[in-house]
mmCIF file with all atom_site columns, C-alpha atoms in Angstrom:
data_model
loop_
_atom_site.group_PDB
_atom_site.id
_atom_site.type_symbol
_atom_site.label_atom_id
_atom_site.label_alt_id
_atom_site.label_comp_id
_atom_site.label_asym_id
_atom_site.label_entity_id
_atom_site.label_seq_id
_atom_site.pdbx_PDB_ins_code
_atom_site.Cartn_x
_atom_site.Cartn_y
_atom_site.Cartn_z
_atom_site.occupancy
_atom_site.B_iso_or_equiv
_atom_site.pdbx_formal_charge
_atom_site.auth_seq_id
_atom_site.auth_comp_id
_atom_site.auth_asym_id
_atom_site.auth_atom_id
_atom_site.pdbx_PDB_model_num
ATOM 1   C CA . UNK R 1 1   ? -14.786 -21.099 -18.536 1.00 88.00 ? 1330 UNK R CA 1
ATOM 2   C CA . UNK R 1 2   ? -14.695 -17.437 -17.526 1.00 94.00 ? 1331 UNK R CA 1
ATOM 3   C CA . UNK R 1 3   ? -14.583 -15.170 -20.570 1.00 97.00 ? 1332 UNK R CA 1
ATOM 4   C CA . UNK R 1 4   ? -12.085 -12.283 -20.580 1.00 98.00 ? 1333 UNK R CA 1
ATOM 5   C CA . UNK R 1 5   ? -10.885 -9.441  -22.779 1.00 98.00 ? 1334 UNK R CA 1
ATOM 6   C CA . UNK R 1 6   ? -7.636  -7.450  -22.574 1.00 97.00 ? 1335 UNK R CA 1
ATOM 7   C CA . UNK R 1 7   ? -7.933  -3.697  -23.174 1.00 97.00 ? 1336 UNK R CA 1
ATOM 8   C CA . UNK R 1 8   ? -4.661  -2.063  -24.236 1.00 95.00 ? 1337 UNK R CA 1
ATOM 9   C CA . UNK R 1 9   ? -1.629  -3.772  -25.738 1.00 93.00 ? 1338 UNK R CA 1
ATOM 10  C CA . UNK R 1 10  ? 1.361   -2.019  -24.228 1.00 89.00 ? 1339 UNK R CA 1
ATOM 11  C CA . UNK R 1 11  ? 3.919   -3.963  -22.182 1.00 86.00 ? 1340 UNK R CA 1
ATOM 12  C CA . UNK R 1 12  ? 1.373   -4.979  -19.513 1.00 87.00 ? 1341 UNK R CA 1
ATOM 13  C CA . UNK R 1 13  ? -1.364  -5.812  -22.012 1.00 92.00 ? 1342 UNK R CA 1
ATOM 14  C CA . UNK R 1 14  ? 0.929   -8.009  -24.106 1.00 92.00 ? 1343 UNK R CA 1
ATOM 15  C CA . UNK R 1 15  ? 2.014   -9.852  -20.942 1.00 89.00 ? 1344 UNK R CA 1
ATOM 16  C CA . UNK R 1 16  ? -1.664  -10.434 -20.082 1.00 91.00 ? 1345 UNK R CA 1
ATOM 17  C CA . UNK R 1 17  ? -2.367  -11.828 -23.552 1.00 94.00 ? 1346 UNK R CA 1
ATOM 18  C CA . UNK R 1 18  ? 0.679   -14.101 -23.365 1.00 92.00 ? 1347 UNK R CA 1
ATOM 19  C CA . UNK R 1 19  ? -0.259  -15.462 -19.936 1.00 90.00 ? 1348 UNK R CA 1
ATOM 20  C CA . UNK R 1 20  ? -3.923  -15.982 -20.829 1.00 93.00 ? 1349 UNK R CA 1
ATOM 21  C CA . UNK R 1 21  ? -2.995  -17.820 -24.029 1.00 92.00 ? 1350 UNK R CA 1
ATOM 22  C CA . UNK R 1 22  ? -0.475  -20.012 -22.159 1.00 91.00 ? 1351 UNK R CA 1
ATOM 23  C CA . UNK R 1 23  ? -1.713  -20.424 -18.570 1.00 90.00 ? 1352 UNK R CA 1
ATOM 24  C CA . UNK R 1 24  ? 0.452   -22.114 -15.969 1.00 87.00 ? 1353 UNK R CA 1
ATOM 25  C CA . UNK R 1 25  ? -0.691  -25.721 -15.392 1.00 89.00 ? 1354 UNK R CA 1
ATOM 26  C CA . UNK R 1 26  ? -3.140  -26.128 -12.485 1.00 90.00 ? 1355 UNK R CA 1
ATOM 27  C CA . UNK R 1 27  ? -3.365  -22.339 -12.015 1.00 87.00 ? 1356 UNK R CA 1
ATOM 28  C CA . UNK R 1 28  ? -6.675  -20.400 -11.867 1.00 87.00 ? 1357 UNK R CA 1
ATOM 29  C CA . UNK R 1 29  ? -5.734  -18.947 -15.274 1.00 87.00 ? 1358 UNK R CA 1
ATOM 30  C CA . UNK R 1 30  ? -6.638  -22.287 -16.840 1.00 91.00 ? 1359 UNK R CA 1
ATOM 31  C CA . UNK R 1 31  ? -10.297 -21.383 -16.195 1.00 93.00 ? 1360 UNK R CA 1
ATOM 32  C CA . UNK R 1 32  ? -10.039 -18.096 -18.094 1.00 95.00 ? 1361 UNK R CA 1
ATOM 33  C CA . UNK R 1 33  ? -10.824 -17.909 -21.801 1.00 95.00 ? 1362 UNK R CA 1
ATOM 34  C CA . UNK R 1 34  ? -9.460  -14.950 -23.746 1.00 96.00 ? 1363 UNK R CA 1
ATOM 35  C CA . UNK R 1 35  ? -12.031 -13.802 -26.293 1.00 96.00 ? 1364 UNK R CA 1
ATOM 36  C CA . UNK R 1 36  ? -9.747  -11.142 -27.722 1.00 96.00 ? 1365 UNK R CA 1
ATOM 37  C CA . UNK R 1 37  ? -8.132  -7.779  -27.131 1.00 97.00 ? 1366 UNK R CA 1
ATOM 38  C CA . UNK R 1 38  ? -9.140  -4.167  -27.695 1.00 97.00 ? 1367 UNK R CA 1
ATOM 39  C CA . UNK R 1 39  ? -6.780  -1.499  -29.019 1.00 96.00 ? 1368 UNK R CA 1
ATOM 40  C CA . UNK R 1 40  ? -7.053  1.870   -30.756 1.00 91.00 ? 1369 UNK R CA 1
ATOM 41  C CA . UNK R 1 41  ? -4.338  0.664   -33.128 1.00 91.00 ? 1370 UNK R CA 1
ATOM 42  C CA . UNK R 1 42  ? -5.006  -1.977  -35.751 1.00 91.00 ? 1371 UNK R CA 1
ATOM 43  C CA . UNK R 1 43  ? -3.159  -5.269  -35.166 1.00 89.00 ? 1372 UNK R CA 1
ATOM 44  C CA . UNK R 1 44  ? -5.349  -8.084  -36.439 1.00 84.00 ? 1373 UNK R CA 1
ATOM 45  C CA . UNK R 1 45  ? -4.078  -10.953 -34.293 1.00 87.00 ? 1374 UNK R CA 1
ATOM 46  C CA . UNK R 1 46  ? -1.446  -11.153 -31.545 1.00 88.00 ? 1375 UNK R CA 1
ATOM 47  C CA . UNK R 1 47  ? -0.261  -14.622 -30.491 1.00 81.00 ? 1376 UNK R CA 1
ATOM 48  C CA . UNK R 1 48  ? -3.456  -16.106 -31.969 1.00 86.00 ? 1377 UNK R CA 1
ATOM 49  C CA . UNK R 1 49  ? -5.577  -13.676 -29.908 1.00 92.00 ? 1378 UNK R CA 1
ATOM 50  C CA . UNK R 1 50  ? -7.916  -11.746 -32.172 1.00 95.00 ? 1379 UNK R CA 1
ATOM 51  C CA . UNK R 1 51  ? -8.578  -8.030  -32.078 1.00 96.00 ? 1380 UNK R CA 1
ATOM 52  C CA . UNK R 1 52  ? -12.192 -7.083  -31.350 1.00 97.00 ? 1381 UNK R CA 1
ATOM 53  C CA . UNK R 1 53  ? -13.924 -3.724  -31.111 1.00 96.00 ? 1382 UNK R CA 1
ATOM 54  C CA . UNK R 1 54  ? -14.671 -2.045  -27.796 1.00 97.00 ? 1383 UNK R CA 1
ATOM 55  C CA . UNK R 1 55  ? -18.388 -2.246  -28.620 1.00 97.00 ? 1384 UNK R CA 1
ATOM 56  C CA . UNK R 1 56  ? -18.170 -6.023  -29.157 1.00 97.00 ? 1385 UNK R CA 1
ATOM 57  C CA . UNK R 1 57  ? -16.278 -6.460  -25.881 1.00 98.00 ? 1386 UNK R CA 1
ATOM 58  C CA . UNK R 1 58  ? -18.939 -4.509  -23.981 1.00 98.00 ? 1387 UNK R CA 1
ATOM 59  C CA . UNK R 1 59  ? -21.886 -6.311  -25.642 1.00 98.00 ? 1388 UNK R CA 1
ATOM 60  C CA . UNK R 1 60  ? -20.585 -9.886  -25.630 1.00 97.00 ? 1389 UNK R CA 1
ATOM 61  C CA . UNK R 1 61  ? -22.396 -11.837 -22.887 1.00 97.00 ? 1390 UNK R CA 1
ATOM 62  C CA . UNK R 1 62  ? -19.666 -14.503 -22.926 1.00 97.00 ? 1391 UNK R CA 1
ATOM 63  C CA . UNK R 1 63  ? -17.092 -11.942 -21.769 1.00 98.00 ? 1392 UNK R CA 1
ATOM 64  C CA . UNK R 1 64  ? -17.362 -11.722 -17.984 1.00 98.00 ? 1393 UNK R CA 1
ATOM 65  C CA . UNK R 1 65  ? -14.277 -9.655  -17.130 1.00 98.00 ? 1394 UNK R CA 1
ATOM 66  C CA . UNK R 1 66  ? -11.995 -7.003  -18.613 1.00 98.00 ? 1395 UNK R CA 1
ATOM 67  C CA . UNK R 1 67  ? -8.268  -6.622  -17.934 1.00 97.00 ? 1396 UNK R CA 1
ATOM 68  C CA . UNK R 1 68  ? -7.491  -2.925  -18.414 1.00 97.00 ? 1397 UNK R CA 1
ATOM 69  C CA . UNK R 1 69  ? -3.885  -2.139  -19.340 1.00 94.00 ? 1398 UNK R CA 1
ATOM 70  C CA . UNK R 1 70  ? -4.191  1.290   -20.937 1.00 93.00 ? 1399 UNK R CA 1
ATOM 71  C CA . UNK R 1 71  ? -2.556  4.597   -20.001 1.00 89.00 ? 1400 UNK R CA 1
ATOM 72  C CA . UNK R 1 72  ? -3.444  6.012   -16.565 1.00 87.00 ? 1401 UNK R CA 1
ATOM 73  C CA . UNK R 1 73  ? -5.690  8.798   -17.803 1.00 88.00 ? 1402 UNK R CA 1
ATOM 74  C CA . UNK R 1 74  ? -8.120  6.460   -19.574 1.00 93.00 ? 1403 UNK R CA 1
ATOM 75  C CA . UNK R 1 75  ? -8.523  3.983   -16.688 1.00 95.00 ? 1404 UNK R CA 1
ATOM 76  C CA . UNK R 1 76  ? -11.500 5.719   -15.077 1.00 95.00 ? 1405 UNK R CA 1
ATOM 77  C CA . UNK R 1 77  ? -13.620 5.983   -18.244 1.00 97.00 ? 1406 UNK R CA 1
ATOM 78  C CA . UNK R 1 78  ? -12.837 2.413   -19.340 1.00 98.00 ? 1407 UNK R CA 1
ATOM 79  C CA . UNK R 1 79  ? -13.666 0.974   -15.907 1.00 98.00 ? 1408 UNK R CA 1
ATOM 80  C CA . UNK R 1 80  ? -17.016 2.805   -15.916 1.00 98.00 ? 1409 UNK R CA 1
ATOM 81  C CA . UNK R 1 81  ? -17.917 1.411   -19.353 1.00 98.00 ? 1410 UNK R CA 1
ATOM 82  C CA . UNK R 1 82  ? -17.217 -2.198  -18.392 1.00 98.00 ? 1411 UNK R CA 1
ATOM 83  C CA . UNK R 1 83  ? -18.955 -1.949  -15.012 1.00 98.00 ? 1412 UNK R CA 1
ATOM 84  C CA . UNK R 1 84  ? -21.986 -0.426  -16.761 1.00 98.00 ? 1413 UNK R CA 1
ATOM 85  C CA . UNK R 1 85  ? -21.913 -3.380  -19.158 1.00 98.00 ? 1414 UNK R CA 1
ATOM 86  C CA . UNK R 1 86  ? -22.018 -5.776  -16.184 1.00 98.00 ? 1415 UNK R CA 1
ATOM 87  C CA . UNK R 1 87  ? -18.407 -6.975  -16.359 1.00 98.00 ? 1416 UNK R CA 1
ATOM 88  C CA . UNK R 1 88  ? -15.881 -7.567  -13.607 1.00 98.00 ? 1417 UNK R CA 1
ATOM 89  C CA . UNK R 1 89  ? -12.760 -5.394  -13.967 1.00 98.00 ? 1418 UNK R CA 1
ATOM 90  C CA . UNK R 1 90  ? -9.082  -5.849  -13.222 1.00 97.00 ? 1419 UNK R CA 1
ATOM 91  C CA . UNK R 1 91  ? -7.067  -2.674  -13.787 1.00 96.00 ? 1420 UNK R CA 1
ATOM 92  C CA . UNK R 1 92  ? -3.381  -1.881  -13.624 1.00 89.00 ? 1421 UNK R CA 1
ATOM 93  C CA . UNK R 1 93  ? -2.335  0.494   -10.818 1.00 86.00 ? 1422 UNK R CA 1
ATOM 94  C CA . UNK R 1 94  ? -3.348  3.305   -10.428 1.00 86.00 ? 1423 UNK R CA 1
ATOM 95  C CA . UNK R 1 95  ? -7.106  2.934   -10.868 1.00 91.00 ? 1424 UNK R CA 1
ATOM 96  C CA . UNK R 1 96  ? -7.819  6.645   -11.385 1.00 91.00 ? 1425 UNK R CA 1
ATOM 97  C CA . UNK R 1 97  ? -6.140  10.040  -11.240 1.00 86.00 ? 1426 UNK R CA 1
ATOM 98  C CA . UNK R 1 98  ? -8.020  11.148  -8.117  1.00 88.00 ? 1427 UNK R CA 1
ATOM 99  C CA . UNK R 1 99  ? -9.144  9.577   -4.855  1.00 88.00 ? 1428 UNK R CA 1
ATOM 100 C CA . UNK R 1 100 ? -12.678 10.931  -5.471  1.00 95.00 ? 1429 UNK R CA 1
ATOM 101 C CA . UNK R 1 101 ? -12.959 9.088   -8.790  1.00 95.00 ? 1430 UNK R CA 1
ATOM 102 C CA . UNK R 1 102 ? -11.558 5.902   -7.230  1.00 94.00 ? 1431 UNK R CA 1
ATOM 103 C CA . UNK R 1 103 ? -14.171 5.945   -4.445  1.00 96.00 ? 1432 UNK R CA 1
ATOM 104 C CA . UNK R 1 104 ? -16.947 6.502   -6.997  1.00 97.00 ? 1433 UNK R CA 1
ATOM 105 C CA . UNK R 1 105 ? -15.744 3.503   -8.993  1.00 98.00 ? 1434 UNK R CA 1
ATOM 106 C CA . UNK R 1 106 ? -15.593 1.267   -5.884  1.00 96.00 ? 1435 UNK R CA 1
ATOM 107 C CA . UNK R 1 107 ? -19.185 2.275   -5.052  1.00 98.00 ? 1436 UNK R CA 1
ATOM 108 C CA . UNK R 1 108 ? -20.310 1.650   -8.613  1.00 98.00 ? 1437 UNK R CA 1
ATOM 109 C CA . UNK R 1 109 ? -18.781 -1.846  -8.605  1.00 98.00 ? 1438 UNK R CA 1
ATOM 110 C CA . UNK R 1 110 ? -20.474 -2.603  -5.284  1.00 98.00 ? 1439 UNK R CA 1
ATOM 111 C CA . UNK R 1 111 ? -23.861 -1.436  -6.593  1.00 98.00 ? 1440 UNK R CA 1
ATOM 112 C CA . UNK R 1 112 ? -23.430 -3.570  -9.716  1.00 97.00 ? 1441 UNK R CA 1
ATOM 113 C CA . UNK R 1 113 ? -22.328 -6.592  -7.674  1.00 98.00 ? 1442 UNK R CA 1
ATOM 114 C CA . UNK R 1 114 ? -19.059 -6.783  -9.621  1.00 98.00 ? 1443 UNK R CA 1
ATOM 115 C CA . UNK R 1 115 ? -15.423 -7.200  -8.621  1.00 97.00 ? 1444 UNK R CA 1
ATOM 116 C CA . UNK R 1 116 ? -13.176 -4.190  -9.238  1.00 98.00 ? 1445 UNK R CA 1
ATOM 117 C CA . UNK R 1 117 ? -9.589  -5.269  -8.554  1.00 96.00 ? 1446 UNK R CA 1
ATOM 118 C CA . UNK R 1 118 ? -6.556  -2.995  -8.774  1.00 92.00 ? 1447 UNK R CA 1
ATOM 119 C CA . UNK R 1 119 ? -3.371  -4.941  -9.377  1.00 90.00 ? 1448 UNK R CA 1
ATOM 120 C CA . UNK R 1 120 ? 0.005   -3.665  -8.266  1.00 85.00 ? 1449 UNK R CA 1
ATOM 121 C CA . UNK R 1 121 ? 2.086   -6.570  -9.468  1.00 80.00 ? 1450 UNK R CA 1
ATOM 122 C CA . UNK R 1 122 ? 5.383   -5.254  -8.058  1.00 82.00 ? 1451 UNK R CA 1
ATOM 123 C CA . UNK R 1 123 ? 4.109   -6.029  -4.540  1.00 86.00 ? 1452 UNK R CA 1
ATOM 124 C CA . UNK R 1 124 ? 3.916   -9.718  -5.507  1.00 83.00 ? 1453 UNK R CA 1
ATOM 125 C CA . UNK R 1 125 ? 7.533   -10.117 -6.687  1.00 86.00 ? 1454 UNK R CA 1
ATOM 126 C CA . UNK R 1 126 ? 10.047  -12.176 -4.725  1.00 92.00 ? 1455 UNK R CA 1
ATOM 127 C CA . UNK R 1 127 ? 12.383  -9.160  -4.477  1.00 92.00 ? 1456 UNK R CA 1
ATOM 128 C CA . UNK R 1 128 ? 9.686   -7.070  -2.831  1.00 91.00 ? 1457 UNK R CA 1
ATOM 129 C CA . UNK R 1 129 ? 8.646   -9.868  -0.470  1.00 93.00 ? 1458 UNK R CA 1
ATOM 130 C CA . UNK R 1 130 ? 12.291  -10.158 0.620   1.00 95.00 ? 1459 UNK R CA 1
ATOM 131 C CA . UNK R 1 131 ? 12.506  -6.404  1.183   1.00 93.00 ? 1460 UNK R CA 1
ATOM 132 C CA . UNK R 1 132 ? 9.384   -6.541  3.340   1.00 94.00 ? 1461 UNK R CA 1
ATOM 133 C CA . UNK R 1 133 ? 10.925  -9.295  5.480   1.00 95.00 ? 1462 UNK R CA 1
ATOM 134 C CA . UNK R 1 134 ? 14.104  -7.256  5.935   1.00 95.00 ? 1463 UNK R CA 1
ATOM 135 C CA . UNK R 1 135 ? 12.306  -4.159  7.276   1.00 93.00 ? 1464 UNK R CA 1
ATOM 136 C CA . UNK R 1 136 ? 9.766   -6.019  9.441   1.00 93.00 ? 1465 UNK R CA 1
ATOM 137 C CA . UNK R 1 137 ? 10.048  -4.986  13.098  1.00 90.00 ? 1466 UNK R CA 1
ATOM 138 C CA . UNK R 1 138 ? 12.560  -2.236  12.366  1.00 89.00 ? 1467 UNK R CA 1
ATOM 139 C CA . UNK R 1 139 ? 12.081  1.504   12.887  1.00 85.00 ? 1468 UNK R CA 1
ATOM 140 C CA . UNK R 1 140 ? 12.655  3.739   9.887   1.00 88.00 ? 1469 UNK R CA 1
ATOM 141 C CA . UNK R 1 141 ? 14.988  6.597   10.805  1.00 91.00 ? 1470 UNK R CA 1
ATOM 142 C CA . UNK R 1 142 ? 15.694  7.967   7.331   1.00 92.00 ? 1471 UNK R CA 1
ATOM 143 C CA . UNK R 1 143 ? 15.731  6.608   3.826   1.00 89.00 ? 1472 UNK R CA 1
ATOM 144 C CA . UNK R 1 144 ? 15.783  7.456   0.138   1.00 89.00 ? 1473 UNK R CA 1
ATOM 145 C CA . UNK R 1 145 ? 14.030  5.836   -2.804  1.00 86.00 ? 1474 UNK R CA 1
ATOM 146 C CA . UNK R 1 146 ? 15.449  6.988   -6.131  1.00 86.00 ? 1475 UNK R CA 1
ATOM 147 C CA . UNK R 1 147 ? 14.291  5.789   -9.526  1.00 81.00 ? 1476 UNK R CA 1
ATOM 148 C CA . UNK R 1 148 ? 14.619  6.977   -13.100 1.00 82.00 ? 1477 UNK R CA 1
ATOM 149 C CA . UNK R 1 149 ? 12.763  6.508   -16.340 1.00 77.00 ? 1478 UNK R CA 1
ATOM 150 C CA . UNK R 1 150 ? 11.959  8.110   -19.634 1.00 77.00 ? 1479 UNK R CA 1
ATOM 151 C CA . UNK R 1 151 ? 9.894   11.300  -19.657 1.00 72.00 ? 1480 UNK R CA 1
ATOM 152 C CA . UNK R 1 152 ? 6.223   10.326  -19.984 1.00 74.00 ? 1481 UNK R CA 1
ATOM 153 C CA . UNK R 1 153 ? 3.453   12.051  -21.894 1.00 77.00 ? 1482 UNK R CA 1
ATOM 154 C CA . UNK R 1 154 ? 1.491   13.891  -19.196 1.00 78.00 ? 1483 UNK R CA 1
ATOM 155 C CA . UNK R 1 155 ? -1.649  13.862  -21.350 1.00 76.00 ? 1484 UNK R CA 1
ATOM 156 C CA . UNK R 1 156 ? -1.694  10.071  -21.105 1.00 72.00 ? 1485 UNK R CA 1
ATOM 157 C CA . UNK R 1 157 ? 0.025   9.346   -17.801 1.00 71.00 ? 1486 UNK R CA 1
ATOM 158 C CA . UNK R 1 158 ? -1.238  12.237  -15.696 1.00 72.00 ? 1487 UNK R CA 1
ATOM 159 C CA . UNK R 1 159 ? 0.765   14.564  -13.455 1.00 76.00 ? 1488 UNK R CA 1
ATOM 160 C CA . UNK R 1 160 ? 4.375   13.319  -12.966 1.00 73.00 ? 1489 UNK R CA 1
ATOM 161 C CA . UNK R 1 161 ? 3.644   12.105  -9.427  1.00 74.00 ? 1490 UNK R CA 1
ATOM 162 C CA . UNK R 1 162 ? 1.543   9.373   -11.064 1.00 71.00 ? 1491 UNK R CA 1
ATOM 163 C CA . UNK R 1 163 ? 4.602   8.135   -12.927 1.00 69.00 ? 1492 UNK R CA 1
ATOM 164 C CA . UNK R 1 164 ? 6.083   7.248   -9.556  1.00 73.00 ? 1493 UNK R CA 1
ATOM 165 C CA . UNK R 1 165 ? 2.980   6.475   -7.526  1.00 76.00 ? 1494 UNK R CA 1
ATOM 166 C CA . UNK R 1 166 ? 3.502   2.730   -7.812  1.00 76.00 ? 1495 UNK R CA 1
ATOM 167 C CA . UNK R 1 167 ? 6.870   3.120   -6.049  1.00 79.00 ? 1496 UNK R CA 1
ATOM 168 C CA . UNK R 1 168 ? 5.289   5.299   -3.354  1.00 83.00 ? 1497 UNK R CA 1
ATOM 169 C CA . UNK R 1 169 ? 2.919   2.439   -2.604  1.00 85.00 ? 1498 UNK R CA 1
ATOM 170 C CA . UNK R 1 170 ? 5.981   0.396   -1.636  1.00 87.00 ? 1499 UNK R CA 1
ATOM 171 C CA . UNK R 1 171 ? 6.738   2.919   1.093   1.00 90.00 ? 1500 UNK R CA 1
ATOM 172 C CA . UNK R 1 172 ? 3.197   2.959   2.459   1.00 90.00 ? 1501 UNK R CA 1
ATOM 173 C CA . UNK R 1 173 ? 3.043   -0.836  2.439   1.00 91.00 ? 1502 UNK R CA 1
ATOM 174 C CA . UNK R 1 174 ? 6.402   -1.039  4.231   1.00 92.00 ? 1503 UNK R CA 1
ATOM 175 C CA . UNK R 1 175 ? 6.100   1.845   6.703   1.00 92.00 ? 1504 UNK R CA 1
ATOM 176 C CA . UNK R 1 176 ? 2.411   2.779   7.021   1.00 91.00 ? 1505 UNK R CA 1
ATOM 177 C CA . UNK R 1 177 ? 0.678   6.053   6.193   1.00 92.00 ? 1506 UNK R CA 1
ATOM 178 C CA . UNK R 1 178 ? 2.910   8.897   5.051   1.00 93.00 ? 1507 UNK R CA 1
ATOM 179 C CA . UNK R 1 179 ? 2.441   12.661  5.083   1.00 94.00 ? 1508 UNK R CA 1
ATOM 180 C CA . UNK R 1 180 ? 3.928   14.863  2.363   1.00 93.00 ? 1509 UNK R CA 1
ATOM 181 C CA . UNK R 1 181 ? 6.087   17.572  4.000   1.00 96.00 ? 1510 UNK R CA 1
ATOM 182 C CA . UNK R 1 182 ? 7.461   19.150  0.810   1.00 95.00 ? 1511 UNK R CA 1
ATOM 183 C CA . UNK R 1 183 ? 7.627   18.624  -2.942  1.00 92.00 ? 1512 UNK R CA 1
ATOM 184 C CA . UNK R 1 184 ? 9.562   20.333  -5.717  1.00 93.00 ? 1513 UNK R CA 1
ATOM 185 C CA . UNK R 1 185 ? 9.789   19.870  -9.457  1.00 90.00 ? 1514 UNK R CA 1
ATOM 186 C CA . UNK R 1 186 ? 12.609  20.807  -11.805 1.00 92.00 ? 1515 UNK R CA 1
ATOM 187 C CA . UNK R 1 187 ? 12.143  20.899  -15.588 1.00 88.00 ? 1516 UNK R CA 1
ATOM 188 C CA . UNK R 1 188 ? 14.657  21.440  -18.377 1.00 89.00 ? 1517 UNK R CA 1
ATOM 189 C CA . UNK R 1 189 ? 12.656  21.329  -21.599 1.00 85.00 ? 1518 UNK R CA 1
ATOM 190 C CA . UNK R 1 190 ? 15.694  21.775  -23.834 1.00 90.00 ? 1519 UNK R CA 1
ATOM 191 C CA . UNK R 1 191 ? 17.192  18.583  -22.332 1.00 88.00 ? 1520 UNK R CA 1
ATOM 192 C CA . UNK R 1 192 ? 13.855  16.733  -22.087 1.00 85.00 ? 1521 UNK R CA 1
ATOM 193 C CA . UNK R 1 193 ? 14.556  16.414  -18.372 1.00 88.00 ? 1522 UNK R CA 1
ATOM 194 C CA . UNK R 1 194 ? 12.177  16.430  -15.421 1.00 85.00 ? 1523 UNK R CA 1
ATOM 195 C CA . UNK R 1 195 ? 12.808  15.627  -11.774 1.00 88.00 ? 1524 UNK R CA 1
ATOM 196 C CA . UNK R 1 196 ? 10.400  15.499  -8.860  1.00 88.00 ? 1525 UNK R CA 1
ATOM 197 C CA . UNK R 1 197 ? 11.671  15.384  -5.274  1.00 91.00 ? 1526 UNK R CA 1
ATOM 198 C CA . UNK R 1 198 ? 9.231   14.642  -2.465  1.00 92.00 ? 1527 UNK R CA 1
ATOM 199 C CA . UNK R 1 199 ? 9.801   14.391  1.289   1.00 94.00 ? 1528 UNK R CA 1
ATOM 200 C CA . UNK R 1 200 ? 7.514   12.263  3.447   1.00 95.00 ? 1529 UNK R CA 1
ATOM 201 C CA . UNK R 1 201 ? 7.128   11.705  7.138   1.00 95.00 ? 1530 UNK R CA 1
ATOM 202 C CA . UNK R 1 202 ? 5.861   8.529   8.829   1.00 93.00 ? 1531 UNK R CA 1
ATOM 203 C CA . UNK R 1 203 ? 3.121   8.562   11.474  1.00 92.00 ? 1532 UNK R CA 1
ATOM 204 C CA . UNK R 1 204 ? 5.744   8.565   14.269  1.00 90.00 ? 1533 UNK R CA 1
ATOM 205 C CA . UNK R 1 205 ? 7.643   11.434  12.561  1.00 90.00 ? 1534 UNK R CA 1
#
């Protein structure tokens, strides 16, 4: 069995705990053993998974991999700690708040001989796979991707562009490299409202 720990118990972390505690029959998850979860908040147990300290997760030789599901800003530091401790790491997208940090982490994982995997689960959904089939072989002339959500804490999530970066990855996966041609941001603090508008251009303009 391959020992694992989940770090962070937000929506993604809770889903990880659920799936590790109840793996699909004959799936690779059946070979993963959840030793516990790490959280700054005190929970005790969640779905029979026990809460353990970060120090225990890093020291435990039976834990081979960490699933990191914390806020964006803490990804980089947490990845470094688990790689230093000789663990494999799976982290929710995005891996870090800068390309420089991401490259450093890839190099660190390579030097340690460990797997560092960034998971963007939306790219694995049936809806997205269908969308990819529909645009295959077609030329993009013009298009708009609009999405909404609650206003996020920038101290935890990073600059607002990171709130939408997962959606931008759709566009790159569908249409290739993109160049930013303009970007604006509108804020109305009294209404707790923020809007970012970005224009991109494909390689063939």
